[in-house]
GROMACS .gro file of C-alpha atoms in nm:
model
  502
    1UNK     CA    1   0.000   0.000   0.000
    2UNK     CA    2   0.283   0.237   0.092
    3UNK     CA    3   0.460   0.160  -0.239
    4UNK     CA    4   0.142   0.236  -0.433
    5UNK     CA    5   0.105   0.574  -0.259
    6UNK     CA    6   0.470   0.649  -0.325
    7UNK     CA    7   0.430   0.560  -0.695
    8UNK     CA    8   0.118   0.776  -0.727
    9UNK     CA    9   0.291   1.072  -0.560
   10UNK     CA   10   0.596   1.033  -0.785
   11UNK     CA   11   0.373   1.017  -1.091
   12UNK     CA   12   0.192   1.338  -0.992
   13UNK     CA   13   0.523   1.519  -0.938
   14UNK     CA   14   0.654   1.400  -1.274
   15UNK     CA   15   0.334   1.511  -1.451
   16UNK     CA   16   0.357   1.853  -1.286
   17UNK     CA   17   0.722   1.897  -1.388
   18UNK     CA   18   0.650   1.791  -1.746
   19UNK     CA   19   0.353   2.028  -1.767
   20UNK     CA   20   0.561   2.319  -1.639
   21UNK     CA   21   0.839   2.241  -1.887
   22UNK     CA   22   0.595   2.226  -2.177
   23UNK     CA   23   0.439   2.557  -2.074
   24UNK     CA   24   0.780   2.722  -2.065
   25UNK     CA   25   0.874   2.581  -2.402
   26UNK     CA   26   0.556   2.682  -2.581
   27UNK     CA   27   0.464   3.021  -2.439
   28UNK     CA   28   0.403   3.244  -2.748
   29UNK     CA   29   0.672   3.504  -2.792
   30UNK     CA   30   0.854   3.410  -2.471
   31UNK     CA   31   1.196   3.424  -2.634
   32UNK     CA   32   1.363   3.750  -2.720
   33UNK     CA   33   1.360   3.783  -3.097
   34UNK     CA   34   1.677   3.900  -3.268
   35UNK     CA   35   1.703   4.274  -3.329
   36UNK     CA   36   1.655   4.405  -3.684
   37UNK     CA   37   1.954   4.322  -3.902
   38UNK     CA   38   2.164   4.604  -4.039
   39UNK     CA   39   2.282   4.433  -4.358
   40UNK     CA   40   2.066   4.446  -4.668
   41UNK     CA   41   2.125   4.144  -4.896
   42UNK     CA   42   1.988   4.147  -5.248
   43UNK     CA   43   1.627   4.039  -5.289
   44UNK     CA   44   1.491   3.870  -5.602
   45UNK     CA   45   1.194   4.007  -5.792
   46UNK     CA   46   0.865   3.886  -5.643
   47UNK     CA   47   0.537   3.760  -5.770
   48UNK     CA   48   0.205   3.945  -5.764
   49UNK     CA   49   0.059   4.007  -5.419
   50UNK     CA   50  -0.259   3.805  -5.464
   51UNK     CA   51  -0.231   3.495  -5.685
   52UNK     CA   52  -0.555   3.383  -5.847
   53UNK     CA   53  -0.755   3.180  -5.597
   54UNK     CA   54  -0.810   2.898  -5.846
   55UNK     CA   55  -0.432   2.842  -5.850
   56UNK     CA   56  -0.396   2.804  -5.475
   57UNK     CA   57  -0.538   2.572  -5.216
   58UNK     CA   58  -0.817   2.650  -4.976
   59UNK     CA   59  -0.577   2.739  -4.692
   60UNK     CA   60  -0.372   2.970  -4.910
   61UNK     CA   61  -0.691   3.129  -5.041
   62UNK     CA   62  -0.802   3.200  -4.685
   63UNK     CA   63  -0.466   3.357  -4.606
   64UNK     CA   64  -0.480   3.567  -4.924
   65UNK     CA   65  -0.825   3.692  -4.822
   66UNK     CA   66  -0.696   3.789  -4.477
   67UNK     CA   67  -0.408   3.980  -4.634
   68UNK     CA   68  -0.644   4.155  -4.873
   69UNK     CA   69  -0.882   4.250  -4.591
   70UNK     CA   70  -0.602   4.390  -4.378
   71UNK     CA   71  -0.457   4.576  -4.676
   72UNK     CA   72  -0.796   4.729  -4.752
   73UNK     CA   73  -0.831   4.835  -4.389
   74UNK     CA   74  -0.497   5.015  -4.410
   75UNK     CA   75  -0.599   5.172  -4.739
   76UNK     CA   76  -0.921   5.308  -4.584
   77UNK     CA   77  -0.721   5.510  -4.333
   78UNK     CA   78  -0.505   5.658  -4.608
   79UNK     CA   79  -0.801   5.732  -4.835
   80UNK     CA   80  -1.003   5.875  -4.547
   81UNK     CA   81  -0.735   6.130  -4.479
   82UNK     CA   82  -0.668   6.199  -4.848
   83UNK     CA   83  -1.035   6.262  -4.920
   84UNK     CA   84  -1.071   6.495  -4.623
   85UNK     CA   85  -0.754   6.689  -4.702
   86UNK     CA   86  -0.799   6.719  -5.077
   87UNK     CA   87  -1.174   6.737  -5.122
   88UNK     CA   88  -1.195   6.379  -5.245
   89UNK     CA   89  -0.943   6.430  -5.520
   90UNK     CA   90  -0.879   6.137  -5.758
   91UNK     CA   91  -0.583   5.915  -5.684
   92UNK     CA   92  -0.260   6.014  -5.853
   93UNK     CA   93  -0.062   5.760  -6.059
   94UNK     CA   94   0.178   5.689  -5.772
   95UNK     CA   95  -0.122   5.597  -5.554
   96UNK     CA   96  -0.242   5.307  -5.765
   97UNK     CA   97  -0.355   4.992  -5.591
   98UNK     CA   98  -0.083   4.794  -5.421
   99UNK     CA   99  -0.126   4.480  -5.631
  100UNK     CA  100  -0.053   4.684  -5.944
  101UNK     CA  101   0.279   4.817  -5.813
  102UNK     CA  102   0.549   4.553  -5.819
  103UNK     CA  103   0.830   4.658  -6.055
  104UNK     CA  104   1.170   4.504  -5.980
  105UNK     CA  105   1.425   4.705  -5.788
  106UNK     CA  106   1.712   4.829  -6.003
  107UNK     CA  107   1.971   4.849  -5.727
  108UNK     CA  108   1.918   4.583  -5.464
  109UNK     CA  109   2.232   4.687  -5.278
  110UNK     CA  110   2.090   5.023  -5.170
  111UNK     CA  111   1.826   5.023  -4.895
  112UNK     CA  112   1.585   5.312  -4.922
  113UNK     CA  113   1.311   5.451  -4.703
  114UNK     CA  114   1.011   5.436  -4.939
  115UNK     CA  115   0.821   5.758  -4.981
  116UNK     CA  116   0.595   5.929  -5.230
  117UNK     CA  117   0.887   5.976  -5.469
  118UNK     CA  118   1.073   5.654  -5.393
  119UNK     CA  119   1.087   5.353  -5.621
  120UNK     CA  120   0.854   5.070  -5.546
  121UNK     CA  121   1.048   4.786  -5.394
  122UNK     CA  122   1.069   4.444  -5.544
  123UNK     CA  123   0.836   4.172  -5.429
  124UNK     CA  124   0.467   4.145  -5.357
  125UNK     CA  125   0.501   4.367  -5.051
  126UNK     CA  126   0.693   4.628  -5.241
  127UNK     CA  127   0.444   4.891  -5.350
  128UNK     CA  128   0.301   4.969  -5.009
  129UNK     CA  129   0.489   5.295  -4.963
  130UNK     CA  130   0.383   5.445  -5.294
  131UNK     CA  131   0.027   5.318  -5.265
  132UNK     CA  132  -0.023   5.442  -4.912
  133UNK     CA  133   0.125   5.782  -4.986
  134UNK     CA  134   0.345   5.790  -4.678
  135UNK     CA  135   0.525   6.110  -4.597
  136UNK     CA  136   0.903   6.122  -4.643
  137UNK     CA  137   1.063   6.004  -4.316
  138UNK     CA  138   1.302   6.213  -4.111
  139UNK     CA  139   1.502   5.896  -4.039
  140UNK     CA  140   1.554   5.591  -4.259
  141UNK     CA  141   1.768   5.286  -4.325
  142UNK     CA  142   2.093   5.479  -4.330
  143UNK     CA  143   2.030   5.607  -3.978
  144UNK     CA  144   1.979   5.264  -3.822
  145UNK     CA  145   2.284   5.102  -3.982
  146UNK     CA  146   2.517   5.222  -3.708
  147UNK     CA  147   2.293   5.203  -3.404
  148UNK     CA  148   2.445   5.136  -3.064
  149UNK     CA  149   2.314   5.018  -2.731
  150UNK     CA  150   2.045   4.798  -2.883
  151UNK     CA  151   1.829   4.663  -2.602
  152UNK     CA  152   1.524   4.439  -2.619
  153UNK     CA  153   1.230   4.607  -2.443
  154UNK     CA  154   0.947   4.362  -2.497
  155UNK     CA  155   0.699   4.218  -2.743
  156UNK     CA  156   0.331   4.156  -2.785
  157UNK     CA  157   0.134   3.934  -3.018
  158UNK     CA  158   0.269   4.104  -3.330
  159UNK     CA  159   0.562   4.336  -3.266
  160UNK     CA  160   0.897   4.333  -3.090
  161UNK     CA  161   1.031   4.662  -2.956
  162UNK     CA  162   1.396   4.760  -2.907
  163UNK     CA  163   1.570   5.059  -2.762
  164UNK     CA  164   1.858   5.192  -2.972
  165UNK     CA  165   2.081   5.498  -2.984
  166UNK     CA  166   2.133   5.673  -3.318
  167UNK     CA  167   2.452   5.868  -3.381
  168UNK     CA  168   2.538   5.820  -3.013
  169UNK     CA  169   2.293   6.097  -2.924
  170UNK     CA  170   1.929   6.015  -2.999
  171UNK     CA  171   1.759   5.731  -2.812
  172UNK     CA  172   1.471   5.584  -3.013
  173UNK     CA  173   1.240   5.283  -3.020
  174UNK     CA  174   1.261   5.036  -3.310
  175UNK     CA  175   0.952   4.829  -3.384
  176UNK     CA  176   0.946   4.526  -3.611
  177UNK     CA  177   0.737   4.215  -3.662
  178UNK     CA  178   0.828   3.955  -3.400
  179UNK     CA  179   0.914   3.637  -3.596
  180UNK     CA  180   0.882   3.440  -3.273
  181UNK     CA  181   0.558   3.607  -3.168
  182UNK     CA  182   0.207   3.471  -3.145
  183UNK     CA  183   0.074   3.613  -3.473
  184UNK     CA  184   0.353   3.475  -3.691
  185UNK     CA  185   0.371   3.141  -3.508
  186UNK     CA  186  -0.005   3.086  -3.526
  187UNK     CA  187  -0.020   3.181  -3.894
  188UNK     CA  188   0.274   2.960  -3.994
  189UNK     CA  189   0.126   2.664  -3.809
  190UNK     CA  190  -0.199   2.716  -3.995
  191UNK     CA  191  -0.075   2.805  -4.344
  192UNK     CA  192   0.297   2.709  -4.361
  193UNK     CA  193   0.378   3.030  -4.550
  194UNK     CA  194   0.627   3.248  -4.363
  195UNK     CA  195   0.644   3.522  -4.627
  196UNK     CA  196   0.268   3.572  -4.649
  197UNK     CA  197   0.231   3.540  -4.272
  198UNK     CA  198   0.490   3.815  -4.232
  199UNK     CA  199   0.298   4.032  -4.477
  200UNK     CA  200  -0.025   3.980  -4.284
  201UNK     CA  201   0.141   4.082  -3.957
  202UNK     CA  202   0.335   4.370  -4.111
  203UNK     CA  203   0.017   4.538  -4.230
  204UNK     CA  204  -0.062   4.605  -3.864
  205UNK     CA  205   0.265   4.799  -3.838
  206UNK     CA  206   0.184   4.988  -4.161
  207UNK     CA  207  -0.157   5.077  -4.020
  208UNK     CA  208   0.002   5.202  -3.697
  209UNK     CA  209   0.258   5.399  -3.896
  210UNK     CA  210  -0.013   5.573  -4.098
  211UNK     CA  211  -0.211   5.655  -3.784
  212UNK     CA  212   0.099   5.798  -3.615
  213UNK     CA  213   0.142   6.023  -3.918
  214UNK     CA  214  -0.224   6.126  -3.933
  215UNK     CA  215  -0.292   6.173  -3.563
  216UNK     CA  216  -0.059   6.455  -3.469
  217UNK     CA  217  -0.105   6.535  -3.100
  218UNK     CA  218   0.110   6.597  -2.793
  219UNK     CA  219  -0.012   6.270  -2.642
  220UNK     CA  220   0.048   6.052  -2.950
  221UNK     CA  221   0.396   5.903  -2.986
  222UNK     CA  222   0.603   6.065  -3.260
  223UNK     CA  223   0.699   5.865  -3.568
  224UNK     CA  224   1.056   5.955  -3.665
  225UNK     CA  225   1.087   5.732  -3.970
  226UNK     CA  226   1.090   5.381  -4.111
  227UNK     CA  227   1.305   5.144  -4.313
  228UNK     CA  228   1.237   4.862  -4.557
  229UNK     CA  229   1.521   4.612  -4.579
  230UNK     CA  230   1.566   4.241  -4.644
  231UNK     CA  231   1.577   4.016  -4.340
  232UNK     CA  232   1.521   3.647  -4.259
  233UNK     CA  233   1.503   3.566  -4.633
  234UNK     CA  234   1.199   3.794  -4.665
  235UNK     CA  235   1.233   4.100  -4.889
  236UNK     CA  236   1.143   4.442  -4.758
  237UNK     CA  237   1.079   4.375  -4.392
  238UNK     CA  238   0.962   4.689  -4.216
  239UNK     CA  239   1.116   4.861  -3.913
  240UNK     CA  240   0.961   5.177  -3.771
  241UNK     CA  241   1.159   5.437  -3.575
  242UNK     CA  242   0.963   5.617  -3.305
  243UNK     CA  243   0.999   5.834  -3.002
  244UNK     CA  244   1.118   5.642  -2.696
  245UNK     CA  245   0.909   5.638  -2.381
  246UNK     CA  246   0.915   5.465  -2.044
  247UNK     CA  247   0.671   5.180  -1.983
  248UNK     CA  248   0.368   5.270  -1.776
  249UNK     CA  249   0.399   5.087  -1.444
  250UNK     CA  250   0.079   5.128  -1.242
  251UNK     CA  251   0.236   5.010  -0.916
  252UNK     CA  252   0.506   5.276  -0.946
  253UNK     CA  253   0.247   5.539  -1.038
  254UNK     CA  254   0.052   5.467  -0.722
  255UNK     CA  255   0.364   5.558  -0.524
  256UNK     CA  256   0.412   5.896  -0.692
  257UNK     CA  257   0.264   6.230  -0.590
  258UNK     CA  258  -0.099   6.308  -0.663
  259UNK     CA  259   0.015   6.593  -0.888
  260UNK     CA  260   0.201   6.353  -1.117
  261UNK     CA  261  -0.086   6.103  -1.116
  262UNK     CA  262  -0.327   6.382  -1.204
  263UNK     CA  263  -0.099   6.476  -1.493
  264UNK     CA  264  -0.127   6.121  -1.631
  265UNK     CA  265  -0.508   6.136  -1.615
  266UNK     CA  266  -0.516   6.483  -1.770
  267UNK     CA  267  -0.286   6.368  -2.052
  268UNK     CA  268  -0.515   6.072  -2.116
  269UNK     CA  269  -0.830   6.286  -2.126
  270UNK     CA  270  -0.670   6.534  -2.364
  271UNK     CA  271  -0.573   6.242  -2.587
  272UNK     CA  272  -0.923   6.093  -2.580
  273UNK     CA  273  -1.077   6.433  -2.654
  274UNK     CA  274  -0.854   6.459  -2.960
  275UNK     CA  275  -0.936   6.105  -3.072
  276UNK     CA  276  -1.308   6.177  -3.043
  277UNK     CA  277  -1.268   6.476  -3.279
  278UNK     CA  278  -0.972   6.362  -3.491
  279UNK     CA  279  -0.933   6.433  -3.865
  280UNK     CA  280  -1.018   6.067  -3.924
  281UNK     CA  281  -1.337   6.083  -3.720
  282UNK     CA  282  -1.394   5.927  -3.379
  283UNK     CA  283  -1.110   5.683  -3.306
  284UNK     CA  284  -1.149   5.406  -3.050
  285UNK     CA  285  -0.867   5.205  -2.894
  286UNK     CA  286  -0.990   4.846  -2.906
  287UNK     CA  287  -0.692   4.716  -2.711
  288UNK     CA  288  -0.710   4.969  -2.427
  289UNK     CA  289  -0.465   4.866  -2.156
  290UNK     CA  290  -0.193   5.050  -1.961
  291UNK     CA  291   0.074   4.863  -2.160
  292UNK     CA  292  -0.041   5.047  -2.476
  293UNK     CA  293   0.088   5.375  -2.328
  294UNK     CA  294   0.428   5.514  -2.235
  295UNK     CA  295   0.548   5.816  -2.040
  296UNK     CA  296   0.763   6.079  -2.210
  297UNK     CA  297   0.884   6.366  -1.989
  298UNK     CA  298   0.596   6.309  -1.749
  299UNK     CA  299   0.329   6.307  -2.021
  300UNK     CA  300   0.124   6.002  -2.112
  301UNK     CA  301   0.142   5.904  -2.479
  302UNK     CA  302  -0.030   5.626  -2.671
  303UNK     CA  303   0.222   5.408  -2.850
  304UNK     CA  304   0.023   5.114  -2.993
  305UNK     CA  305  -0.235   5.207  -3.255
  306UNK     CA  306  -0.247   4.890  -3.462
  307UNK     CA  307  -0.575   4.794  -3.294
  308UNK     CA  308  -0.734   5.139  -3.323
  309UNK     CA  309  -1.053   5.174  -3.527
  310UNK     CA  310  -1.266   5.448  -3.679
  311UNK     CA  311  -1.552   5.214  -3.761
  312UNK     CA  312  -1.877   5.317  -3.590
  313UNK     CA  313  -2.108   5.024  -3.511
  314UNK     CA  314  -2.422   5.008  -3.724
  315UNK     CA  315  -2.758   4.937  -3.562
  316UNK     CA  316  -3.131   4.902  -3.620
  317UNK     CA  317  -3.230   4.937  -3.252
  318UNK     CA  318  -3.077   5.029  -2.917
  319UNK     CA  319  -3.022   4.662  -2.839
  320UNK     CA  320  -2.759   4.653  -3.115
  321UNK     CA  321  -2.557   4.918  -2.927
  322UNK     CA  322  -2.451   4.694  -2.640
  323UNK     CA  323  -2.113   4.748  -2.474
  324UNK     CA  324  -1.992   4.474  -2.243
  325UNK     CA  325  -1.719   4.519  -1.983
  326UNK     CA  326  -1.605   4.284  -1.705
  327UNK     CA  327  -1.777   4.480  -1.426
  328UNK     CA  328  -2.084   4.615  -1.603
  329UNK     CA  329  -2.258   4.671  -1.937
  330UNK     CA  330  -2.410   4.967  -2.121
  331UNK     CA  331  -2.666   5.013  -2.397
  332UNK     CA  332  -2.627   5.326  -2.608
  333UNK     CA  333  -2.895   5.485  -2.828
  334UNK     CA  334  -2.919   5.398  -3.196
  335UNK     CA  335  -2.930   5.712  -3.411
  336UNK     CA  336  -3.168   5.773  -3.698
  337UNK     CA  337  -2.869   5.726  -3.928
  338UNK     CA  338  -2.836   5.369  -3.803
  339UNK     CA  339  -2.518   5.424  -3.598
  340UNK     CA  340  -2.458   5.368  -3.227
  341UNK     CA  341  -2.422   5.717  -3.083
  342UNK     CA  342  -2.074   5.797  -2.953
  343UNK     CA  343  -1.980   5.431  -2.903
  344UNK     CA  344  -1.612   5.484  -2.988
  345UNK     CA  345  -1.590   5.779  -2.753
  346UNK     CA  346  -1.778   5.609  -2.468
  347UNK     CA  347  -1.573   5.290  -2.498
  348UNK     CA  348  -1.252   5.491  -2.461
  349UNK     CA  349  -1.392   5.688  -2.170
  350UNK     CA  350  -1.508   5.390  -1.969
  351UNK     CA  351  -1.175   5.216  -2.021
  352UNK     CA  352  -1.002   5.531  -1.895
  353UNK     CA  353  -1.224   5.515  -1.588
  354UNK     CA  354  -1.159   5.150  -1.507
  355UNK     CA  355  -0.785   5.145  -1.582
  356UNK     CA  356  -0.679   5.495  -1.471
  357UNK     CA  357  -0.929   5.725  -1.298
  358UNK     CA  358  -1.035   5.478  -1.030
  359UNK     CA  359  -0.677   5.426  -0.910
  360UNK     CA  360  -0.503   5.754  -0.982
  361UNK     CA  361  -0.745   6.045  -0.941
  362UNK     CA  362  -0.893   6.058  -0.588
  363UNK     CA  363  -0.623   5.895  -0.375
  364UNK     CA  364  -0.421   6.146  -0.163
  365UNK     CA  365  -0.568   6.442  -0.356
  366UNK     CA  366  -0.604   6.780  -0.178
  367UNK     CA  367  -0.909   6.752   0.045
  368UNK     CA  368  -1.088   7.050  -0.111
  369UNK     CA  369  -1.058   6.893  -0.459
  370UNK     CA  370  -1.188   6.549  -0.364
  371UNK     CA  371  -1.561   6.625  -0.407
  372UNK     CA  372  -1.501   6.740  -0.766
  373UNK     CA  373  -1.269   6.447  -0.837
  374UNK     CA  374  -1.523   6.200  -0.695
  375UNK     CA  375  -1.787   6.357  -0.918
  376UNK     CA  376  -1.562   6.309  -1.225
  377UNK     CA  377  -1.489   5.946  -1.135
  378UNK     CA  378  -1.855   5.863  -1.073
  379UNK     CA  379  -1.980   6.041  -1.386
  380UNK     CA  380  -1.732   5.860  -1.612
  381UNK     CA  381  -1.793   5.528  -1.440
  382UNK     CA  382  -2.164   5.561  -1.520
  383UNK     CA  383  -2.101   5.720  -1.862
  384UNK     CA  384  -2.321   6.014  -1.763
  385UNK     CA  385  -2.068   6.246  -1.927
  386UNK     CA  386  -1.904   6.240  -2.265
  387UNK     CA  387  -1.542   6.324  -2.327
  388UNK     CA  388  -1.611   6.697  -2.378
  389UNK     CA  389  -1.757   6.742  -2.028
  390UNK     CA  390  -1.494   6.518  -1.872
  391UNK     CA  391  -1.213   6.717  -2.033
  392UNK     CA  392  -1.370   7.047  -1.923
  393UNK     CA  393  -1.397   6.929  -1.562
  394UNK     CA  394  -1.038   6.804  -1.547
  395UNK     CA  395  -0.916   7.134  -1.692
  396UNK     CA  396  -1.115   7.304  -1.416
  397UNK     CA  397  -0.932   7.094  -1.156
  398UNK     CA  398  -0.601   7.196  -1.313
  399UNK     CA  399  -0.694   7.564  -1.298
  400UNK     CA  400  -0.801   7.539  -0.932
  401UNK     CA  401  -0.479   7.362  -0.844
  402UNK     CA  402  -0.239   7.590  -1.034
  403UNK     CA  403  -0.403   7.913  -0.919
  404UNK     CA  404  -0.427   7.814  -0.554
  405UNK     CA  405  -0.803   7.866  -0.552
  406UNK     CA  406  -0.849   7.521  -0.400
  407UNK     CA  407  -0.694   7.661  -0.078
  408UNK     CA  408  -0.952   7.937  -0.029
  409UNK     CA  409  -1.203   7.711   0.146
  410UNK     CA  410  -0.951   7.563   0.390
  411UNK     CA  411  -0.865   7.689   0.735
  412UNK     CA  412  -0.515   7.835   0.725
  413UNK     CA  413  -0.443   7.951   1.082
  414UNK     CA  414  -0.078   7.861   1.163
  415UNK     CA  415  -0.033   7.656   1.477
  416UNK     CA  416   0.328   7.769   1.523
  417UNK     CA  417   0.559   8.058   1.448
  418UNK     CA  418   0.845   8.026   1.202
  419UNK     CA  419   1.172   8.216   1.163
  420UNK     CA  420   1.279   8.295   0.806
  421UNK     CA  421   1.646   8.225   0.725
  422UNK     CA  422   1.735   8.344   0.372
  423UNK     CA  423   2.004   8.181   0.161
  424UNK     CA  424   2.022   7.881   0.388
  425UNK     CA  425   1.972   7.504   0.364
  426UNK     CA  426   1.951   7.209   0.604
  427UNK     CA  427   2.147   6.925   0.437
  428UNK     CA  428   2.043   6.646   0.674
  429UNK     CA  429   1.762   6.593   0.927
  430UNK     CA  430   1.536   6.423   0.675
  431UNK     CA  431   1.227   6.219   0.749
  432UNK     CA  432   1.014   6.023   0.508
  433UNK     CA  433   0.661   6.108   0.406
  434UNK     CA  434   0.432   5.970   0.141
  435UNK     CA  435   0.393   6.054  -0.140
  436UNK     CA  436   0.723   6.235  -0.183
  437UNK     CA  437   0.934   6.348  -0.478
  438UNK     CA  438   1.242   6.220  -0.291
  439UNK     CA  439   1.266   5.859  -0.176
  440UNK     CA  440   1.491   5.940   0.124
  441UNK     CA  441   1.322   6.257   0.241
  442UNK     CA  442   0.998   6.451   0.248
  443UNK     CA  443   0.992   6.664  -0.067
  444UNK     CA  444   0.650   6.804  -0.160
  445UNK     CA  445   0.513   7.078  -0.385
  446UNK     CA  446   0.334   7.383  -0.245
  447UNK     CA  447   0.148   7.679  -0.388
  448UNK     CA  448   0.304   7.929  -0.145
  449UNK     CA  449   0.475   7.963   0.194
  450UNK     CA  450   0.143   7.950   0.379
  451UNK     CA  451   0.069   7.605   0.237
  452UNK     CA  452   0.419   7.492   0.336
  453UNK     CA  453   0.351   7.609   0.692
  454UNK     CA  454   0.019   7.425   0.694
  455UNK     CA  455   0.190   7.103   0.581
  456UNK     CA  456   0.468   7.136   0.839
  457UNK     CA  457   0.210   7.194   1.113
  458UNK     CA  458   0.033   6.873   1.008
  459UNK     CA  459   0.345   6.657   1.063
  460UNK     CA  460   0.446   6.613   1.427
  461UNK     CA  461   0.810   6.546   1.331
  462UNK     CA  462   0.840   6.859   1.113
  463UNK     CA  463   1.054   7.129   1.275
  464UNK     CA  464   1.164   7.322   0.965
  465UNK     CA  465   1.125   7.340   0.588
  466UNK     CA  466   1.338   7.460   0.298
  467UNK     CA  467   1.203   7.638  -0.011
  468UNK     CA  468   1.399   7.536  -0.321
  469UNK     CA  469   1.419   7.708  -0.659
  470UNK     CA  470   1.277   7.399  -0.833
  471UNK     CA  471   0.920   7.379  -0.959
  472UNK     CA  472   0.687   7.108  -1.084
  473UNK     CA  473   0.504   7.095  -1.419
  474UNK     CA  474   0.226   7.313  -1.273
  475UNK     CA  475   0.473   7.579  -1.153
  476UNK     CA  476   0.441   7.484  -0.787
  477UNK     CA  477   0.751   7.514  -0.567
  478UNK     CA  478   0.928   7.209  -0.426
  479UNK     CA  479   0.989   7.215  -0.051
  480UNK     CA  480   1.199   6.991   0.177
  481UNK     CA  481   1.047   6.928   0.518
  482UNK     CA  482   1.297   6.861   0.800
  483UNK     CA  483   1.279   6.705   1.146
  484UNK     CA  484   1.539   6.943   1.299
  485UNK     CA  485   1.748   7.251   1.223
  486UNK     CA  486   2.071   7.175   1.410
  487UNK     CA  487   2.297   7.218   1.107
  488UNK     CA  488   2.221   7.504   0.867
  489UNK     CA  489   2.459   7.580   0.578
  490UNK     CA  490   2.468   7.870   0.330
  491UNK     CA  491   2.289   7.821  -0.002
  492UNK     CA  492   2.201   8.121  -0.223
  493UNK     CA  493   1.920   7.932  -0.401
  494UNK     CA  494   1.720   7.829  -0.094
  495UNK     CA  495   1.524   7.979   0.195
  496UNK     CA  496   1.479   7.799   0.524
  497UNK     CA  497   1.192   7.839   0.772
  498UNK     CA  498   1.255   7.716   1.127
  499UNK     CA  499   0.975   7.646   1.373
  500UNK     CA  500   1.033   7.852   1.688
  501UNK     CA  501   0.709   7.775   1.879
  502UNK     CA  502   0.476   7.474   1.885
   0.00000   0.00000   0.00000
């Protein structure tokens, strides 16, 4: 009996170990893909993009249809912008359909960033740049030949992202199709056609590249350029060169000051307001998660747009306008035009509420601002407001905070007297407070000296504070709060206030 129990236990352990090993081996995209190659080997002339369906099998026909559908989606974004900007002008010769543009390349040794005046590259993928009427890039293949400090940052289902330094001065992000990622692996398993599977995945990068060009806003990541070059035996693989940001880490954000967390929410609302009224129409982010955003100089910017959409849902009744989320659902009105009213806008707004506002807005905010912030959170959580009203209310919070008006309704009678010591600093005597701009001390922002006194009075260990000449993004002054004033040193850029009575 004991041997049987021992054998069963050993079998369970072995099954568990094998299962763990298999999971590790077959996690999609778990391995770091190689960075984009610098060399550009010659590429042979290619065949037409879409072979006749009678000449290919059912699986290949299905893949060809997927490629065509994704290509046509990309083309809609280009044509949408072109029609709006040029009064629905006819397409010029260099904007012919992609499948009609596949002349061979005359000099395969020279990589070139394709643009409106560039030659169409060889191969079935080649004519995309001319067809999509991309703007000439600021940076191209020549700029990424001599990159340094290449570092893998991460990957998703489709793309791999690398950090690189150009000319030893400019840090950028390089995005390319992840050959070891989920999209490519799944497609190759299904169709056994690496080249076509790459093309299908790469159209998502082309779509994102076009949207980055069309959606010019302070909270949209900047596209610096792109490069088509041969790699992995596939002609004209695409690498995009973009602005580099820091990943958005929610746990770290929760440990920052309320002022910085409010800036993230304000950046997001300004972005969503722009997307609701963009030149392309109302844009929704279908894959709305914190990982789709980065932080650049304290500002939130959207970086992944390959899953963005301008399609408004059609409807015949309100029941067709159903939005489902994990915590709750909404039904929007169906317009007389047969479209769900503001669905793109409301989807973005509710996602902003559940991923950002709930965690970042009310916590540790100034007490006089909390009623307004609670109102904003509740109104967006119930979708009582649209993005216009939400943006207006957050701008109101910013104005109250920057102007100091939020302090007018608070009691500001000092509990102690303070002695002013100009051009002086206390180098030590730190204590920790939360949230603080300094991890080893208590460094907070204040509107004026009176608010600094109020804060010092609220901390039992505070015996002095030092006004610095540094300010935050709102123009508020940074102040060190100290637990003693035993050692004061000269400093022309600071003013110290010492508590003389309690």
